DNA sequence: CAGGTTTGCCGCCAAC
DNA sequence: GGGTTGGCGGCAAACC
C-alpha cells in the first residue's frame, strides 16, 4: 500500500500467502469449499450481497433462488449452511439493525424507521424488534442512550 | 430437486 | 398521537 508501484507484483503474492496460511488452519476445509464451484458457496455469497443491498424491499425465497439458478430447497439448505441463518431471518436481522441505527444516530422516530427498513406494519416491527433486541424500539434506544451510546453527535 | 406438511412471519384490528 | 402489545387469519417460509 505504501508503494503502489510494487502493488501489482507483490499484491497477488501476499494474497496467496494469506490463503495458504488460512487453508492450513482448522477452518481450512471450509475456506477451500468457497473455491469449489459446485458447492454453491459462491451463489450463496451472491444472494447474501444482494440482500445486503436491498434489505428494505420485499423478496421471496423463490426469486432469490432463481436469480442464482438454484432450486428452492437446495438454496435453503446451502444458505443456512453458509450463514447459519435462513434467508428471511438474515434479511430480518439486517432490517432490525438498520432501524436501530437510524433511531440511535439519526434520531428517527420508530414509525419512520419501521417503514424505512421495509416493514409495513409498526406493530409487527415493534414485536420483532423486541424479540430480537430484548425490548421494544423506543425502550431499547432510550436504554442505550442512558448507557452512553449515541450522545447526539452524528454517527 | 420436487412435493407435502408444519411452522412462523406479516399485516390488520383493537386495546392500552 | 405515537408506540407497544395481544389476538387472529392467510400465506410464504422452513423443514422433512
Tab-separated table of C-alpha atoms (C1' of nucleotides) in Angstrom:
chain	number	residue	atom	x	y	z
A	1	UNK	CA	0.000	0.000	0.000
A	2	UNK	CA	2.886	2.344	0.771
A	3	UNK	CA	4.490	1.664	-2.623
A	4	UNK	CA	1.829	1.487	-5.340
A	5	UNK	CA	4.429	0.661	-7.988
A	6	UNK	CA	5.067	-2.666	-6.278
A	7	UNK	CA	1.432	-3.497	-5.629
A	8	UNK	CA	0.797	-5.174	-8.964
A	9	UNK	CA	3.697	-7.563	-8.470
A	10	UNK	CA	3.548	-8.169	-4.732
A	11	UNK	CA	-0.203	-7.991	-4.161
A	12	UNK	CA	-1.021	-11.401	-5.635
A	13	UNK	CA	1.822	-12.961	-3.650
A	14	UNK	CA	0.503	-11.530	-0.413
A	15	UNK	CA	-2.998	-12.768	-1.202
A	16	UNK	CA	-1.629	-16.228	-1.964
A	17	UNK	CA	0.259	-16.313	1.311
A	18	UNK	CA	-2.840	-15.341	3.263
A	19	UNK	CA	-4.843	-18.059	1.528
A	20	UNK	CA	-2.193	-20.712	2.122
A	21	UNK	CA	-1.919	-19.896	5.802
A	22	UNK	CA	-5.706	-19.842	6.088
A	23	UNK	CA	-6.006	-23.240	4.435
A	24	UNK	CA	-3.597	-24.713	6.993
A	25	UNK	CA	-5.833	-23.677	9.905
A	26	UNK	CA	-8.641	-25.773	11.399
A	27	UNK	CA	-11.191	-23.931	9.235
A	28	UNK	CA	-9.143	-24.690	6.141
A	29	UNK	CA	-11.661	-27.126	4.657
A	30	UNK	CA	-14.427	-24.555	4.905
A	31	UNK	CA	-12.236	-21.976	3.202
A	32	UNK	CA	-11.428	-24.419	0.438
A	33	UNK	CA	-15.127	-25.003	-0.054
A	34	UNK	CA	-15.544	-21.379	-1.192
A	35	UNK	CA	-13.478	-22.093	-4.246
A	36	UNK	CA	-15.364	-25.265	-5.040
A	37	UNK	CA	-17.698	-24.362	-7.915
A	38	UNK	CA	-20.321	-26.989	-7.273
A	39	UNK	CA	-20.515	-26.288	-3.539
A	40	UNK	CA	-22.849	-23.379	-4.206
A	41	UNK	CA	-20.999	-21.133	-1.789
A	42	UNK	CA	-20.375	-18.583	-4.494
A	43	UNK	CA	-24.049	-18.416	-5.404
A	44	UNK	CA	-24.964	-18.007	-1.757
A	45	UNK	CA	-22.443	-15.195	-1.426
A	46	UNK	CA	-24.116	-13.589	-4.411
A	47	UNK	CA	-27.506	-13.839	-2.762
A	48	UNK	CA	-26.151	-12.527	0.525
A	49	UNK	CA	-24.714	-9.398	-1.044
A	50	UNK	CA	-27.957	-8.828	-2.897
A	51	UNK	CA	-29.910	-8.974	0.344
A	52	UNK	CA	-27.467	-6.608	2.000
A	53	UNK	CA	-28.018	-4.069	-0.778
A	54	UNK	CA	-31.806	-4.425	-0.956
A	55	UNK	CA	-32.880	-5.496	2.519
A	56	UNK	CA	-35.699	-2.943	2.601
A	57	UNK	CA	-37.533	-4.326	-0.378
A	58	UNK	CA	-39.756	-7.382	-0.207
A	59	UNK	CA	-38.456	-10.519	-1.823
A	60	UNK	CA	-39.410	-14.171	-1.969
A	61	UNK	CA	-37.051	-17.056	-1.485
A	62	UNK	CA	-38.130	-18.446	-4.833
A	63	UNK	CA	-36.983	-15.272	-6.564
A	64	UNK	CA	-33.628	-15.342	-4.814
A	65	UNK	CA	-33.092	-18.996	-5.562
A	66	UNK	CA	-33.978	-18.470	-9.192
A	67	UNK	CA	-31.648	-15.482	-9.504
A	68	UNK	CA	-28.681	-17.671	-8.607
A	69	UNK	CA	-30.019	-20.604	-10.612
A	70	UNK	CA	-30.771	-22.968	-7.748
A	71	UNK	CA	-33.819	-24.921	-6.650
A	72	UNK	CA	-35.686	-23.526	-3.672
A	73	UNK	CA	-34.916	-26.483	-1.413
A	74	UNK	CA	-31.195	-26.647	-2.018
A	75	UNK	CA	-30.952	-22.881	-1.852
A	76	UNK	CA	-32.440	-23.001	1.654
A	77	UNK	CA	-30.098	-25.721	2.718
A	78	UNK	CA	-26.958	-24.130	1.297
A	79	UNK	CA	-27.866	-20.676	2.574
A	80	UNK	CA	-28.223	-21.914	6.111
A	81	UNK	CA	-25.070	-23.982	5.890
A	82	UNK	CA	-23.071	-20.905	4.951
A	83	UNK	CA	-24.693	-18.187	7.044
A	84	UNK	CA	-26.174	-20.292	9.857
A	85	UNK	CA	-29.407	-18.411	9.215
A	86	UNK	CA	-32.315	-18.866	6.862
A	87	UNK	CA	-32.707	-16.335	4.019
A	88	UNK	CA	-35.596	-14.443	5.559
A	89	UNK	CA	-34.057	-14.390	9.006
A	90	UNK	CA	-30.928	-12.903	7.506
A	91	UNK	CA	-32.944	-10.129	5.884
A	92	UNK	CA	-34.831	-9.506	9.095
A	93	UNK	CA	-31.675	-9.124	11.160
A	94	UNK	CA	-30.317	-6.589	8.701
A	95	UNK	CA	-33.581	-4.656	8.835
A	96	UNK	CA	-33.661	-4.540	12.618
A	97	UNK	CA	-30.044	-3.457	12.960
A	98	UNK	CA	-30.511	-0.705	10.393
A	99	UNK	CA	-33.643	0.514	12.146
A	100	UNK	CA	-31.778	0.580	15.438
A	101	UNK	CA	-29.002	2.604	13.846
A	102	UNK	CA	-31.460	5.074	12.309
A	103	UNK	CA	-33.213	5.658	15.607
A	104	UNK	CA	-30.000	5.940	17.597
A	105	UNK	CA	-27.861	8.074	15.325
A	106	UNK	CA	-30.403	9.891	13.162
A	107	UNK	CA	-32.929	10.476	15.951
A	108	UNK	CA	-35.502	8.871	13.698
A	109	UNK	CA	-38.933	8.038	15.085
A	110	UNK	CA	-39.828	4.384	15.444
A	111	UNK	CA	-42.599	4.607	12.855
A	112	UNK	CA	-40.340	6.184	10.240
A	113	UNK	CA	-37.531	3.728	10.872
A	114	UNK	CA	-40.044	0.937	10.624
A	115	UNK	CA	-41.130	1.918	7.123
A	116	UNK	CA	-37.622	2.858	6.044
A	117	UNK	CA	-36.300	-0.653	6.578
A	118	UNK	CA	-39.225	-2.295	4.822
A	119	UNK	CA	-41.851	-3.071	7.451
A	120	UNK	CA	-45.421	-2.136	6.552
A	121	UNK	CA	-46.915	-2.581	9.996
A	122	UNK	CA	-45.443	-0.831	13.048
A	123	UNK	CA	-46.965	-3.450	15.277
A	124	UNK	CA	-45.090	-6.269	13.603
A	125	UNK	CA	-41.922	-4.188	13.609
A	126	UNK	CA	-42.143	-3.481	17.308
A	127	UNK	CA	-42.834	-7.126	18.028
A	128	UNK	CA	-39.877	-8.422	16.035
A	129	UNK	CA	-37.587	-5.751	17.416
A	130	UNK	CA	-38.440	-6.579	20.996
A	131	UNK	CA	-37.938	-10.259	20.396
A	132	UNK	CA	-34.505	-9.705	18.858
A	133	UNK	CA	-33.040	-6.924	20.984
A	134	UNK	CA	-34.818	-7.746	24.212
A	135	UNK	CA	-37.016	-4.671	24.476
A	136	UNK	CA	-39.235	-2.558	22.247
A	137	UNK	CA	-37.706	0.048	19.880
A	138	UNK	CA	-38.092	3.218	21.958
A	139	UNK	CA	-37.304	1.475	25.238
A	140	UNK	CA	-34.206	-0.048	23.705
A	141	UNK	CA	-32.838	3.173	22.242
A	142	UNK	CA	-33.583	5.058	25.446
A	143	UNK	CA	-31.679	2.468	27.418
A	144	UNK	CA	-28.691	2.627	25.062
A	145	UNK	CA	-28.586	6.413	25.294
A	146	UNK	CA	-28.705	6.207	29.056
A	147	UNK	CA	-25.713	3.898	28.909
A	148	UNK	CA	-23.753	6.473	26.944
A	149	UNK	CA	-24.233	5.369	23.351
A	150	UNK	CA	-25.127	7.887	20.671
A	151	UNK	CA	-24.922	11.023	22.753
A	152	UNK	CA	-26.489	13.041	19.966
A	153	UNK	CA	-23.396	13.591	17.878
A	154	UNK	CA	-23.963	12.134	14.410
A	155	UNK	CA	-22.663	8.629	13.537
B	1	DC	C1'	-34.717	-31.451	-6.718
B	2	DA	C1'	-39.785	-31.929	-6.187
B	3	DG	C1'	-43.552	-32.275	-3.281
B	4	DG	C1'	-46.220	-32.458	1.196
B	5	DT	C1'	-46.544	-30.892	5.946
B	6	DT	C1'	-45.666	-27.844	9.720
B	7	DT	C1'	-44.075	-23.569	11.361
B	8	DG	C1'	-43.823	-18.757	11.717
B	9	DC	C1'	-43.972	-14.244	9.872
B	10	DC	C1'	-46.610	-10.486	8.275
B	11	DG	C1'	-50.215	-7.266	8.320
B	12	DC	C1'	-54.570	-5.969	10.226
B	13	DC	C1'	-57.663	-4.647	14.041
B	14	DA	C1'	-58.290	-3.373	18.710
B	15	DA	C1'	-56.844	-2.080	23.271
B	16	DC	C1'	-53.805	0.209	26.433
C	1	DG	C1'	-50.838	10.974	18.906
C	2	DG	C1'	-47.220	7.872	18.568
C	3	DG	C1'	-45.648	3.453	20.453
C	4	DT	C1'	-46.406	-1.191	22.258
C	5	DT	C1'	-48.908	-5.433	22.980
C	6	DG	C1'	-52.423	-9.117	22.089
C	7	DG	C1'	-55.207	-11.892	19.051
C	8	DC	C1'	-56.099	-13.781	14.518
C	9	DG	C1'	-56.227	-15.267	9.519
C	10	DG	C1'	-53.694	-16.017	5.323
C	11	DC	C1'	-49.824	-17.461	3.171
C	12	DA	C1'	-44.921	-17.939	2.359
C	13	DA	C1'	-41.008	-19.966	4.671
C	14	DA	C1'	-38.849	-23.744	6.751
C	15	DC	C1'	-38.493	-28.386	7.401
C	16	DC	C1'	-38.744	-33.326	6.199
